[in-house]
JSON list of C-alpha atoms and ligand atoms in Angstrom, two decimals:
[
{"chain": "A", "resi": 74, "resn": "MET", "atom": "CA", "xyz": [-155.02, -52.55, -3.86]},
{"chain": "A", "resi": 75, "resn": "GLY", "atom": "CA", "xyz": [-156.43, -49.08, -3.29]},
{"chain": "A", "resi": 76, "resn": "THR", "atom": "CA", "xyz": [-154.07, -48.29, -0.49]},
{"chain": "A", "resi": 77, "resn": "SER", "atom": "CA", "xyz": [-151.52, -45.56, -0.27]},
{"chain": "A", "resi": 78, "resn": "ALA", "atom": "CA", "xyz": [-147.77, -45.67, 0.36]},
{"chain": "A", "resi": 79, "resn": "PRO", "atom": "CA", "xyz": [-145.85, -44.95, 2.55]},
{"chain": "A", "resi": 80, "resn": "LYS", "atom": "CA", "xyz": [-146.95, -46.74, 5.74]},
{"chain": "A", "resi": 81, "resn": "PRO", "atom": "CA", "xyz": [-149.55, -44.82, 7.75]},
{"chain": "A", "resi": 82, "resn": "HIS", "atom": "CA", "xyz": [-149.00, -43.98, 11.43]},
{"chain": "A", "resi": 83, "resn": "SER", "atom": "CA", "xyz": [-152.66, -44.60, 12.09]},
{"chain": "A", "resi": 84, "resn": "LEU", "atom": "CA", "xyz": [-154.93, -46.78, 10.03]},
{"chain": "A", "resi": 85, "resn": "GLY", "atom": "CA", "xyz": [-158.68, -47.28, 10.37]},
{"chain": "A", "resi": 86, "resn": "LEU", "atom": "CA", "xyz": [-160.51, -50.31, 8.97]},
{"chain": "A", "resi": 87, "resn": "PHE", "atom": "CA", "xyz": [-164.19, -50.36, 8.25]},
{"chain": "A", "resi": 88, "resn": "GLY", "atom": "CA", "xyz": [-165.52, -53.78, 7.33]},
{"chain": "A", "resi": 89, "resn": "GLY", "atom": "CA", "xyz": [-168.86, -54.77, 5.87]},
{"chain": "A", "resi": 90, "resn": "THR", "atom": "CA", "xyz": [-170.66, -56.71, 3.22]},
{"chain": "A", "resi": 91, "resn": "PHE", "atom": "CA", "xyz": [-171.15, -53.52, 1.18]},
{"chain": "A", "resi": 92, "resn": "ASP", "atom": "CA", "xyz": [-173.92, -55.23, -0.74]},
{"chain": "A", "resi": 93, "resn": "PRO", "atom": "CA", "xyz": [-174.09, -52.58, -2.12]},
{"chain": "A", "resi": 94, "resn": "ILE", "atom": "CA", "xyz": [-171.88, -49.81, -0.75]},
{"chain": "A", "resi": 95, "resn": "HIS", "atom": "CA", "xyz": [-174.07, -46.77, 0.02]},
{"chain": "A", "resi": 96, "resn": "LEU", "atom": "CA", "xyz": [-173.74, -43.16, 1.13]},
{"chain": "A", "resi": 97, "resn": "GLY", "atom": "CA", "xyz": [-174.32, -44.11, 4.79]},
{"chain": "A", "resi": 98, "resn": "HIS", "atom": "CA", "xyz": [-171.15, -46.25, 4.75]},
{"chain": "A", "resi": 99, "resn": "LEU", "atom": "CA", "xyz": [-169.11, -43.66, 2.87]},
{"chain": "A", "resi": 100, "resn": "ARG", "atom": "CA", "xyz": [-170.19, -40.75, 5.05]},
{"chain": "A", "resi": 101, "resn": "LEU", "atom": "CA", "xyz": [-169.46, -42.66, 8.25]},
{"chain": "A", "resi": 102, "resn": "ALA", "atom": "CA", "xyz": [-166.04, -43.82, 7.03]},
{"chain": "A", "resi": 103, "resn": "LEU", "atom": "CA", "xyz": [-165.10, -40.25, 6.17]},
{"chain": "A", "resi": 104, "resn": "GLU", "atom": "CA", "xyz": [-166.39, -38.87, 9.49]},
{"chain": "A", "resi": 105, "resn": "LEU", "atom": "CA", "xyz": [-164.46, -41.53, 11.43]},
{"chain": "A", "resi": 106, "resn": "LYS", "atom": "CA", "xyz": [-161.29, -40.74, 9.53]},
{"chain": "A", "resi": 107, "resn": "GLN", "atom": "CA", "xyz": [-161.68, -37.06, 10.34]},
{"chain": "A", "resi": 108, "resn": "GLN", "atom": "CA", "xyz": [-162.85, -37.44, 13.92]},
{"chain": "A", "resi": 109, "resn": "LEU", "atom": "CA", "xyz": [-160.13, -39.93, 14.85]},
{"chain": "A", "resi": 110, "resn": "ALA", "atom": "CA", "xyz": [-157.55, -37.95, 12.83]},
{"chain": "A", "resi": 111, "resn": "LEU", "atom": "CA", "xyz": [-156.48, -41.12, 11.02]},
{"chain": "A", "resi": 112, "resn": "ASP", "atom": "CA", "xyz": [-153.79, -41.03, 8.36]},
{"chain": "A", "resi": 113, "resn": "GLU", "atom": "CA", "xyz": [-155.66, -43.60, 6.35]},
{"chain": "A", "resi": 114, "resn": "MET", "atom": "CA", "xyz": [-159.08, -45.23, 6.33]},
{"chain": "A", "resi": 115, "resn": "ARG", "atom": "CA", "xyz": [-159.77, -48.44, 4.38]},
{"chain": "A", "resi": 116, "resn": "LEU", "atom": "CA", "xyz": [-163.12, -49.98, 3.59]},
{"chain": "A", "resi": 117, "resn": "MET", "atom": "CA", "xyz": [-162.76, -53.72, 3.64]},
{"chain": "A", "resi": 118, "resn": "PRO", "atom": "CA", "xyz": [-165.44, -55.91, 2.05]},
{"chain": "A", "resi": 119, "resn": "CYS", "atom": "CA", "xyz": [-165.77, -59.37, 3.60]},
{"chain": "A", "resi": 120, "resn": "TYR", "atom": "CA", "xyz": [-165.84, -62.53, 1.51]},
{"chain": "A", "resi": 121, "resn": "ILE", "atom": "CA", "xyz": [-168.09, -64.84, 3.49]},
{"chain": "A", "resi": 122, "resn": "PRO", "atom": "CA", "xyz": [-169.30, -62.97, 6.54]},
{"chain": "A", "resi": 123, "resn": "PRO", "atom": "CA", "xyz": [-169.33, -65.51, 9.37]},
{"chain": "A", "resi": 124, "resn": "HIS", "atom": "CA", "xyz": [-172.35, -63.87, 11.07]},
{"chain": "A", "resi": 125, "resn": "ARG", "atom": "CA", "xyz": [-174.47, -63.10, 8.06]},
{"chain": "A", "resi": 126, "resn": "ALA", "atom": "CA", "xyz": [-176.14, -64.75, 5.09]},
{"chain": "A", "resi": 127, "resn": "SER", "atom": "CA", "xyz": [-174.21, -64.87, 1.82]},
{"chain": "A", "resi": 128, "resn": "PRO", "atom": "CA", "xyz": [-174.34, -61.68, -0.21]},
{"chain": "A", "resi": 129, "resn": "SER", "atom": "CA", "xyz": [-176.69, -61.64, -3.18]},
{"chain": "A", "resi": 130, "resn": "VAL", "atom": "CA", "xyz": [-174.03, -60.65, -5.70]},
{"chain": "A", "resi": 131, "resn": "ASP", "atom": "CA", "xyz": [-170.56, -62.04, -6.16]},
{"chain": "A", "resi": 132, "resn": "ALA", "atom": "CA", "xyz": [-167.48, -60.75, -4.40]},
{"chain": "A", "resi": 133, "resn": "GLN", "atom": "CA", "xyz": [-165.97, -59.16, -7.50]},
{"chain": "A", "resi": 134, "resn": "GLN", "atom": "CA", "xyz": [-169.16, -57.17, -8.16]},
{"chain": "A", "resi": 135, "resn": "ARG", "atom": "CA", "xyz": [-169.25, -55.85, -4.60]},
{"chain": "A", "resi": 136, "resn": "LEU", "atom": "CA", "xyz": [-165.60, -54.86, -4.92]},
{"chain": "A", "resi": 137, "resn": "THR", "atom": "CA", "xyz": [-166.18, -53.13, -8.25]},
{"chain": "A", "resi": 138, "resn": "MET", "atom": "CA", "xyz": [-169.02, -51.08, -6.71]},
{"chain": "A", "resi": 139, "resn": "LEU", "atom": "CA", "xyz": [-166.77, -50.10, -3.82]},
{"chain": "A", "resi": 140, "resn": "GLN", "atom": "CA", "xyz": [-164.01, -49.06, -6.21]},
{"chain": "A", "resi": 141, "resn": "LEU", "atom": "CA", "xyz": [-166.44, -47.00, -8.27]},
{"chain": "A", "resi": 142, "resn": "ALA", "atom": "CA", "xyz": [-167.73, -45.30, -5.11]},
{"chain": "A", "resi": 143, "resn": "LEU", "atom": "CA", "xyz": [-164.22, -44.43, -3.93]},
{"chain": "A", "resi": 144, "resn": "LYS", "atom": "CA", "xyz": [-163.15, -42.92, -7.25]},
{"chain": "A", "resi": 145, "resn": "GLU", "atom": "CA", "xyz": [-164.92, -39.76, -6.11]},
{"chain": "A", "resi": 146, "resn": "CYS", "atom": "CA", "xyz": [-163.26, -39.77, -2.69]},
{"chain": "A", "resi": 147, "resn": "PRO", "atom": "CA", "xyz": [-159.45, -39.74, -2.53]},
{"chain": "A", "resi": 148, "resn": "GLN", "atom": "CA", "xyz": [-159.55, -39.62, 1.30]},
{"chain": "A", "resi": 149, "resn": "LEU", "atom": "CA", "xyz": [-160.81, -43.20, 1.50]},
{"chain": "A", "resi": 150, "resn": "HIS", "atom": "CA", "xyz": [-159.20, -46.42, 0.29]},
{"chain": "A", "resi": 151, "resn": "TRP", "atom": "CA", "xyz": [-160.26, -50.03, -0.18]},
{"chain": "A", "resi": 152, "resn": "ASP", "atom": "CA", "xyz": [-158.61, -53.24, 0.89]},
{"chain": "A", "resi": 153, "resn": "ALA", "atom": "CA", "xyz": [-159.69, -56.49, -0.79]},
{"chain": "A", "resi": 154, "resn": "ARG", "atom": "CA", "xyz": [-157.61, -58.95, 1.27]},
{"chain": "A", "resi": 155, "resn": "GLU", "atom": "CA", "xyz": [-160.68, -60.66, 2.77]},
{"chain": "A", "resi": 156, "resn": "LEU", "atom": "CA", "xyz": [-162.11, -61.32, -0.68]},
{"chain": "A", "resi": 157, "resn": "GLN", "atom": "CA", "xyz": [-158.86, -62.87, -1.84]},
{"chain": "A", "resi": 158, "resn": "ARG", "atom": "CA", "xyz": [-158.77, -65.34, 1.03]},
{"chain": "A", "resi": 159, "resn": "GLU", "atom": "CA", "xyz": [-160.78, -68.39, 0.16]},
{"chain": "A", "resi": 160, "resn": "LYS", "atom": "CA", "xyz": [-162.13, -69.01, 3.62]},
{"chain": "A", "resi": 161, "resn": "PRO", "atom": "CA", "xyz": [-164.27, -67.15, 6.14]},
{"chain": "A", "resi": 162, "resn": "SER", "atom": "CA", "xyz": [-162.86, -63.73, 6.86]},
{"chain": "A", "resi": 163, "resn": "TYR", "atom": "CA", "xyz": [-162.21, -63.75, 10.56]},
{"chain": "A", "resi": 164, "resn": "THR", "atom": "CA", "xyz": [-161.33, -60.30, 11.87]},
{"chain": "A", "resi": 165, "resn": "TYR", "atom": "CA", "xyz": [-158.65, -61.92, 14.00]},
{"chain": "A", "resi": 166, "resn": "ASP", "atom": "CA", "xyz": [-156.82, -63.26, 10.90]},
{"chain": "A", "resi": 167, "resn": "THR", "atom": "CA", "xyz": [-157.14, -59.94, 9.11]},
{"chain": "A", "resi": 168, "resn": "LEU", "atom": "CA", "xyz": [-155.73, -57.97, 12.02]},
{"chain": "A", "resi": 169, "resn": "ARG", "atom": "CA", "xyz": [-152.87, -60.41, 12.52]},
{"chain": "A", "resi": 170, "resn": "GLU", "atom": "CA", "xyz": [-151.96, -60.15, 8.86]},
{"chain": "A", "resi": 171, "resn": "LEU", "atom": "CA", "xyz": [-152.07, -56.35, 8.98]},
{"chain": "A", "resi": 172, "resn": "ARG", "atom": "CA", "xyz": [-149.92, -56.32, 12.11]},
{"chain": "A", "resi": 173, "resn": "THR", "atom": "CA", "xyz": [-147.32, -58.49, 10.42]},
{"chain": "A", "resi": 174, "resn": "GLU", "atom": "CA", "xyz": [-147.37, -56.21, 7.40]},
{"chain": "A", "resi": 175, "resn": "LEU", "atom": "CA", "xyz": [-147.33, -52.87, 9.19]},
{"chain": "A", "resi": 176, "resn": "GLY", "atom": "CA", "xyz": [-145.36, -53.65, 12.34]},
{"chain": "A", "resi": 177, "resn": "GLU", "atom": "CA", "xyz": [-146.10, -52.99, 16.01]},
{"chain": "A", "resi": 178, "resn": "GLU", "atom": "CA", "xyz": [-145.93, -49.21, 15.89]},
{"chain": "A", "resi": 179, "resn": "VAL", "atom": "CA", "xyz": [-148.82, -48.39, 13.61]},
{"chain": "A", "resi": 180, "resn": "SER", "atom": "CA", "xyz": [-152.06, -47.50, 15.39]},
{"chain": "A", "resi": 181, "resn": "LEU", "atom": "CA", "xyz": [-154.74, -49.83, 14.02]},
{"chain": "A", "resi": 182, "resn": "SER", "atom": "CA", "xyz": [-158.43, -49.17, 14.62]},
{"chain": "A", "resi": 183, "resn": "TRP", "atom": "CA", "xyz": [-161.11, -51.69, 13.76]},
{"chain": "A", "resi": 184, "resn": "CYS", "atom": "CA", "xyz": [-164.38, -49.75, 13.35]},
{"chain": "A", "resi": 185, "resn": "MET", "atom": "CA", "xyz": [-167.79, -51.38, 13.67]},
{"chain": "A", "resi": 186, "resn": "GLY", "atom": "CA", "xyz": [-171.41, -50.60, 14.37]},
{"chain": "A", "resi": 187, "resn": "MET", "atom": "CA", "xyz": [-172.98, -51.30, 17.75]},
{"chain": "A", "resi": 188, "resn": "ASP", "atom": "CA", "xyz": [-175.05, -54.05, 16.09]},
{"chain": "A", "resi": 189, "resn": "SER", "atom": "CA", "xyz": [-171.84, -56.02, 15.47]},
{"chain": "A", "resi": 190, "resn": "PHE", "atom": "CA", "xyz": [-170.18, -55.09, 18.75]},
{"chain": "A", "resi": 191, "resn": "VAL", "atom": "CA", "xyz": [-172.91, -56.49, 21.02]},
{"chain": "A", "resi": 192, "resn": "ALA", "atom": "CA", "xyz": [-172.18, -59.95, 19.61]},
{"chain": "A", "resi": 193, "resn": "LEU", "atom": "CA", "xyz": [-168.39, -59.57, 19.80]},
{"chain": "A", "resi": 194, "resn": "ASP", "atom": "CA", "xyz": [-168.03, -62.49, 22.20]},
{"chain": "A", "resi": 195, "resn": "THR", "atom": "CA", "xyz": [-169.20, -64.86, 19.43]},
{"chain": "A", "resi": 196, "resn": "TRP", "atom": "CA", "xyz": [-166.28, -63.85, 17.16]},
{"chain": "A", "resi": 197, "resn": "HIS", "atom": "CA", "xyz": [-163.27, -66.09, 16.61]},
{"chain": "A", "resi": 198, "resn": "ARG", "atom": "CA", "xyz": [-160.58, -65.35, 19.28]},
{"chain": "A", "resi": 199, "resn": "TRP", "atom": "CA", "xyz": [-162.51, -62.23, 20.23]},
{"chain": "A", "resi": 200, "resn": "GLN", "atom": "CA", "xyz": [-160.58, -61.50, 23.42]},
{"chain": "A", "resi": 201, "resn": "GLU", "atom": "CA", "xyz": [-157.34, -61.17, 21.47]},
{"chain": "A", "resi": 202, "resn": "LEU", "atom": "CA", "xyz": [-158.70, -58.59, 19.01]},
{"chain": "A", "resi": 203, "resn": "ILE", "atom": "CA", "xyz": [-158.05, -55.70, 21.39]},
{"chain": "A", "resi": 204, "resn": "GLU", "atom": "CA", "xyz": [-154.39, -56.78, 21.65]},
{"chain": "A", "resi": 205, "resn": "LEU", "atom": "CA", "xyz": [-154.04, -56.38, 17.90]},
{"chain": "A", "resi": 206, "resn": "ALA", "atom": "CA", "xyz": [-156.02, -53.16, 17.37]},
{"chain": "A", "resi": 207, "resn": "HIS", "atom": "CA", "xyz": [-158.19, -50.51, 18.95]},
{"chain": "A", "resi": 208, "resn": "LEU", "atom": "CA", "xyz": [-161.91, -51.17, 18.67]},
{"chain": "A", "resi": 209, "resn": "VAL", "atom": "CA", "xyz": [-164.03, -48.23, 17.61]},
{"chain": "A", "resi": 210, "resn": "VAL", "atom": "CA", "xyz": [-167.74, -48.75, 18.11]},
{"chain": "A", "resi": 211, "resn": "VAL", "atom": "CA", "xyz": [-170.35, -46.51, 16.53]},
{"chain": "A", "resi": 212, "resn": "ALA", "atom": "CA", "xyz": [-173.69, -46.31, 18.28]},
{"chain": "A", "resi": 213, "resn": "ARG", "atom": "CA", "xyz": [-176.64, -47.19, 16.03]},
{"chain": "A", "resi": 214, "resn": "PRO", "atom": "CA", "xyz": [-180.25, -46.36, 16.90]},
{"chain": "A", "resi": 215, "resn": "GLY", "atom": "CA", "xyz": [-182.01, -49.24, 18.60]},
{"chain": "A", "resi": 216, "resn": "TRP", "atom": "CA", "xyz": [-178.85, -50.80, 20.05]},
{"chain": "A", "resi": 217, "resn": "GLU", "atom": "CA", "xyz": [-177.56, -50.36, 23.59]},
{"chain": "A", "resi": 218, "resn": "LEU", "atom": "CA", "xyz": [-174.23, -51.14, 25.21]},
{"chain": "A", "resi": 219, "resn": "PRO", "atom": "CA", "xyz": [-174.34, -54.44, 27.08]},
{"chain": "A", "resi": 220, "resn": "ALA", "atom": "CA", "xyz": [-174.64, -53.76, 30.82]},
{"chain": "A", "resi": 221, "resn": "GLN", "atom": "CA", "xyz": [-173.26, -57.13, 31.92]},
{"chain": "A", "resi": 222, "resn": "GLY", "atom": "CA", "xyz": [-171.43, -60.14, 30.56]},
{"chain": "A", "resi": 223, "resn": "PRO", "atom": "CA", "xyz": [-168.04, -60.53, 28.84]},
{"chain": "A", "resi": 224, "resn": "VAL", "atom": "CA", "xyz": [-168.47, -57.64, 26.39]},
{"chain": "A", "resi": 225, "resn": "ALA", "atom": "CA", "xyz": [-169.46, -55.33, 29.25]},
{"chain": "A", "resi": 226, "resn": "ASP", "atom": "CA", "xyz": [-166.29, -56.40, 31.10]},
{"chain": "A", "resi": 227, "resn": "LEU", "atom": "CA", "xyz": [-164.21, -55.57, 28.03]},
{"chain": "A", "resi": 228, "resn": "ILE", "atom": "CA", "xyz": [-165.73, -52.07, 28.00]},
{"chain": "A", "resi": 229, "resn": "VAL", "atom": "CA", "xyz": [-164.85, -51.51, 31.66]},
{"chain": "A", "resi": 230, "resn": "GLN", "atom": "CA", "xyz": [-161.25, -52.60, 31.09]},
{"chain": "A", "resi": 231, "resn": "HIS", "atom": "CA", "xyz": [-160.48, -50.79, 27.84]},
{"chain": "A", "resi": 232, "resn": "ARG", "atom": "CA", "xyz": [-162.80, -47.81, 27.33]},
{"chain": "A", "resi": 233, "resn": "ALA", "atom": "CA", "xyz": [-160.97, -44.63, 26.37]},
{"chain": "A", "resi": 234, "resn": "ASP", "atom": "CA", "xyz": [-161.44, -41.29, 24.61]},
{"chain": "A", "resi": 235, "resn": "ALA", "atom": "CA", "xyz": [-160.95, -40.97, 20.88]},
{"chain": "A", "resi": 236, "resn": "GLU", "atom": "CA", "xyz": [-157.60, -39.16, 21.35]},
{"chain": "A", "resi": 237, "resn": "ALA", "atom": "CA", "xyz": [-156.16, -42.27, 23.04]},
{"chain": "A", "resi": 238, "resn": "ILE", "atom": "CA", "xyz": [-155.88, -44.13, 19.75]},
{"chain": "A", "resi": 239, "resn": "ARG", "atom": "CA", "xyz": [-153.03, -41.88, 18.70]},
{"chain": "A", "resi": 240, "resn": "SER", "atom": "CA", "xyz": [-150.98, -42.56, 21.80]},
{"chain": "A", "resi": 241, "resn": "ALA", "atom": "CA", "xyz": [-151.01, -46.38, 21.53]},
{"chain": "A", "resi": 242, "resn": "SER", "atom": "CA", "xyz": [-151.03, -48.82, 18.63]},
{"chain": "A", "resi": 243, "resn": "ALA", "atom": "CA", "xyz": [-153.80, -51.06, 20.07]},
{"chain": "A", "resi": 244, "resn": "GLY", "atom": "CA", "xyz": [-155.74, -51.79, 23.25]},
{"chain": "A", "resi": 245, "resn": "LYS", "atom": "CA", "xyz": [-158.31, -48.97, 23.47]},
{"chain": "A", "resi": 246, "resn": "LEU", "atom": "CA", "xyz": [-162.06, -49.25, 23.11]},
{"chain": "A", "resi": 247, "resn": "VAL", "atom": "CA", "xyz": [-163.67, -46.08, 21.83]},
{"chain": "A", "resi": 248, "resn": "ILE", "atom": "CA", "xyz": [-167.43, -45.64, 21.68]},
{"chain": "A", "resi": 249, "resn": "LEU", "atom": "CA", "xyz": [-168.69, -42.84, 19.48]},
{"chain": "A", "resi": 250, "resn": "GLU", "atom": "CA", "xyz": [-172.13, -41.34, 19.13]},
{"chain": "A", "resi": 251, "resn": "GLN", "atom": "CA", "xyz": [-172.18, -40.65, 15.43]},
{"chain": "A", "resi": 252, "resn": "ARG", "atom": "CA", "xyz": [-175.03, -39.29, 13.36]},
{"chain": "A", "resi": 253, "resn": "LEU", "atom": "CA", "xyz": [-175.84, -41.96, 10.76]},
{"chain": "A", "resi": 254, "resn": "LEU", "atom": "CA", "xyz": [-177.63, -41.41, 7.49]},
{"chain": "A", "resi": 255, "resn": "PRO", "atom": "CA", "xyz": [-180.83, -43.49, 7.54]},
{"chain": "A", "resi": 256, "resn": "ILE", "atom": "CA", "xyz": [-179.82, -45.75, 4.66]},
{"chain": "A", "resi": 257, "resn": "SER", "atom": "CA", "xyz": [-179.54, -49.52, 4.66]},
{"chain": "A", "resi": 258, "resn": "ALA", "atom": "CA", "xyz": [-178.33, -51.93, 2.01]},
{"chain": "A", "resi": 259, "resn": "THR", "atom": "CA", "xyz": [-181.33, -54.18, 2.72]},
{"chain": "A", "resi": 260, "resn": "GLU", "atom": "CA", "xyz": [-183.65, -51.33, 1.85]},
{"chain": "A", "resi": 261, "resn": "ILE", "atom": "CA", "xyz": [-181.71, -50.51, -1.32]},
{"chain": "A", "resi": 262, "resn": "ARG", "atom": "CA", "xyz": [-181.90, -54.13, -2.49]},
{"chain": "A", "resi": 263, "resn": "ALA", "atom": "CA", "xyz": [-185.65, -54.14, -1.81]},
{"chain": "A", "resi": 264, "resn": "HIS", "atom": "CA", "xyz": [-186.12, -50.87, -3.77]},
{"chain": "A", "resi": 265, "resn": "ILE", "atom": "CA", "xyz": [-184.33, -52.27, -6.80]},
{"chain": "A", "resi": 266, "resn": "LYS", "atom": "CA", "xyz": [-186.18, -55.56, -6.64]},
{"chain": "A", "resi": 267, "resn": "ALA", "atom": "CA", "xyz": [-189.45, -53.62, -6.60]},
{"chain": "A", "resi": 268, "resn": "GLY", "atom": "CA", "xyz": [-188.34, -51.68, -9.69]},
{"chain": "A", "resi": 269, "resn": "ALA", "atom": "CA", "xyz": [-187.67, -48.42, -7.80]},
{"chain": "A", "resi": 270, "resn": "SER", "atom": "CA", "xyz": [-184.56, -46.27, -8.06]},
{"chain": "A", "resi": 271, "resn": "PRO", "atom": "CA", "xyz": [-181.96, -45.98, -5.27]},
{"chain": "A", "resi": 272, "resn": "GLN", "atom": "CA", "xyz": [-180.60, -42.74, -6.76]},
{"chain": "A", "resi": 273, "resn": "PHE", "atom": "CA", "xyz": [-179.20, -40.41, -4.03]},
{"chain": "A", "resi": 274, "resn": "LEU", "atom": "CA", "xyz": [-178.75, -43.38, -1.67]},
{"chain": "A", "resi": 275, "resn": "VAL", "atom": "CA", "xyz": [-175.75, -44.78, -3.57]},
{"chain": "A", "resi": 276, "resn": "PRO", "atom": "CA", "xyz": [-173.14, -42.92, -5.67]},
{"chain": "A", "resi": 277, "resn": "ASP", "atom": "CA", "xyz": [-174.33, -42.41, -9.26]},
{"chain": "A", "resi": 278, "resn": "ALA", "atom": "CA", "xyz": [-171.51, -44.57, -10.63]},
{"chain": "A", "resi": 279, "resn": "VAL", "atom": "CA", "xyz": [-172.66, -47.44, -8.41]},
{"chain": "A", "resi": 280, "resn": "TRP", "atom": "CA", "xyz": [-176.27, -47.12, -9.56]},
{"chain": "A", "resi": 281, "resn": "SER", "atom": "CA", "xyz": [-175.15, -47.13, -13.20]},
{"chain": "A", "resi": 282, "resn": "TYR", "atom": "CA", "xyz": [-173.14, -50.31, -12.57]},
{"chain": "A", "resi": 283, "resn": "ILE", "atom": "CA", "xyz": [-176.07, -52.00, -10.79]},
{"chain": "A", "resi": 284, "resn": "ARG", "atom": "CA", "xyz": [-178.28, -51.23, -13.79]},
{"chain": "A", "resi": 285, "resn": "ALA", "atom": "CA", "xyz": [-175.72, -52.31, -16.35]},
{"chain": "A", "resi": 286, "resn": "GLN", "atom": "CA", "xyz": [-175.15, -55.63, -14.55]},
{"chain": "A", "resi": 287, "resn": "GLY", "atom": "CA", "xyz": [-178.81, -56.16, -13.67]},
{"chain": "A", "resi": 288, "resn": "LEU", "atom": "CA", "xyz": [-178.00, -56.68, -9.98]},
{"chain": "A", "resi": 289, "resn": "TYR", "atom": "CA", "xyz": [-180.55, -57.16, -7.16]},
{"chain": "A", "resi": 290, "resn": "ARG", "atom": "CA", "xyz": [-183.49, -57.63, -9.52]},
{"chain": "A", "resi": 291, "resn": "SER", "atom": "CA", "xyz": [-184.43, -61.09, -8.33]},
{"chain": "B", "resi": 1161, "resn": "LIG", "atom": "P1", "xyz": [-177.76, -54.58, 5.55]},
{"chain": "B", "resi": 1161, "resn": "LIG", "atom": "O1", "xyz": [-178.89, -53.60, 5.43]},
{"chain": "B", "resi": 1161, "resn": "LIG", "atom": "O2", "xyz": [-177.71, -55.60, 4.45]},
{"chain": "B", "resi": 1161, "resn": "LIG", "atom": "O3", "xyz": [-177.66, -55.15, 6.94]},
{"chain": "B", "resi": 1161, "resn": "LIG", "atom": "P2", "xyz": [-175.87, -52.47, 5.95]},
{"chain": "B", "resi": 1161, "resn": "LIG", "atom": "O4", "xyz": [-176.38, -51.28, 5.22]},
{"chain": "B", "resi": 1161, "resn": "LIG", "atom": "O5", "xyz": [-176.08, -52.53, 7.43]},
{"chain": "B", "resi": 1161, "resn": "LIG", "atom": "O6", "xyz": [-176.43, -53.78, 5.28]},
{"chain": "B", "resi": 1161, "resn": "LIG", "atom": "P3", "xyz": [-173.18, -53.58, 5.97]},
{"chain": "B", "resi": 1161, "resn": "LIG", "atom": "O7", "xyz": [-172.33, -53.73, 4.77]},
{"chain": "B", "resi": 1161, "resn": "LIG", "atom": "O8", "xyz": [-173.65, -54.78, 6.63]},
{"chain": "B", "resi": 1161, "resn": "LIG", "atom": "O9", "xyz": [-174.38, -52.59, 5.52]},
{"chain": "B", "resi": 1161, "resn": "LIG", "atom": "O10", "xyz": [-172.52, -52.63, 7.03]},
{"chain": "B", "resi": 1161, "resn": "LIG", "atom": "C1", "xyz": [-171.16, -52.39, 7.14]},
{"chain": "B", "resi": 1161, "resn": "LIG", "atom": "C2", "xyz": [-170.96, -51.47, 8.31]},
{"chain": "B", "resi": 1161, "resn": "LIG", "atom": "O11", "xyz": [-171.63, -50.24, 8.04]},
{"chain": "B", "resi": 1161, "resn": "LIG", "atom": "C3", "xyz": [-171.53, -51.99, 9.63]},
{"chain": "B", "resi": 1161, "resn": "LIG", "atom": "O12", "xyz": [-170.59, -51.70, 10.66]},
{"chain": "B", "resi": 1161, "resn": "LIG", "atom": "C4", "xyz": [-172.78, -51.19, 9.82]},
{"chain": "B", "resi": 1161, "resn": "LIG", "atom": "O13", "xyz": [-173.04, -50.98, 11.20]},
{"chain": "B", "resi": 1161, "resn": "LIG", "atom": "C5", "xyz": [-172.45, -49.89, 9.12]},
{"chain": "B", "resi": 1161, "resn": "LIG", "atom": "N1", "xyz": [-173.61, -49.21, 8.55]},
{"chain": "B", "resi": 1161, "resn": "LIG", "atom": "C6", "xyz": [-174.69, -49.73, 7.97]},
{"chain": "B", "resi": 1161, "resn": "LIG", "atom": "N2", "xyz": [-175.57, -48.79, 7.57]},
{"chain": "B", "resi": 1161, "resn": "LIG", "atom": "C7", "xyz": [-175.02, -47.62, 7.91]},
{"chain": "B", "resi": 1161, "resn": "LIG", "atom": "C8", "xyz": [-175.44, -46.25, 7.78]},
{"chain": "B", "resi": 1161, "resn": "LIG", "atom": "N3", "xyz": [-176.61, -45.90, 7.25]},
{"chain": "B", "resi": 1161, "resn": "LIG", "atom": "N4", "xyz": [-174.61, -45.30, 8.22]},
{"chain": "B", "resi": 1161, "resn": "LIG", "atom": "C9", "xyz": [-173.45, -45.66, 8.76]},
{"chain": "B", "resi": 1161, "resn": "LIG", "atom": "N5", "xyz": [-173.01, -46.91, 8.93]},
{"chain": "B", "resi": 1161, "resn": "LIG", "atom": "C10", "xyz": [-173.77, -47.88, 8.52]}
]
């Protein structure tokens, strides 16, 4: 596993399909690590995303691309636990497992885009997530915070500044306005399928791997 020893005091987790990993993901993960002053930041590819269609390449190929991307960036790590589990990767299960592994003291932050956050109340045991970790939500263009309903109530109860995640191990909801690179994996897959190059949207090593394996062509 691409994780560092010893135990971090604060750990950020950034989940996604990473199909493929691109510079938008990498840049955001690095900015979050820096802005939240995290000791460690892990990118965590999901096996079968419960809210999304199945990825177009297999899990091992997505992991290999992530590993290739992170070779150039020692500040970021990967965590493949959700790929190793042969069932849907519920965030609740992942956070519970990490809590058991790391103990109660470590500050855990689950980072997600606003597009995921607005549907949080459809996630398995969603109300317990904030007991296991902080939730860090990154605003994405075109998405607004819910003004009413259960997710809006969660915001009212738990919203805090970014600094708060260092003073508690879980329980804070941080909403960040982050500049995002205008890159999407959907667009990259479409480029490749159309015979175009995604160079400068993905790390060079990832593009070489995609070509060598013939990924996303059909
Ligand atoms: P797709 O285009 O297939 O929906 P994606 O590019 O959105 O894929 P995912 O792997 O689904 O990639 O996203 C993982 C996480 O990265 C999500 O929290 C998503 O909000 C975030 N993300 C996606 N694109 C960007 C980007 N350009 N910059 C920063 N974060 C992004």
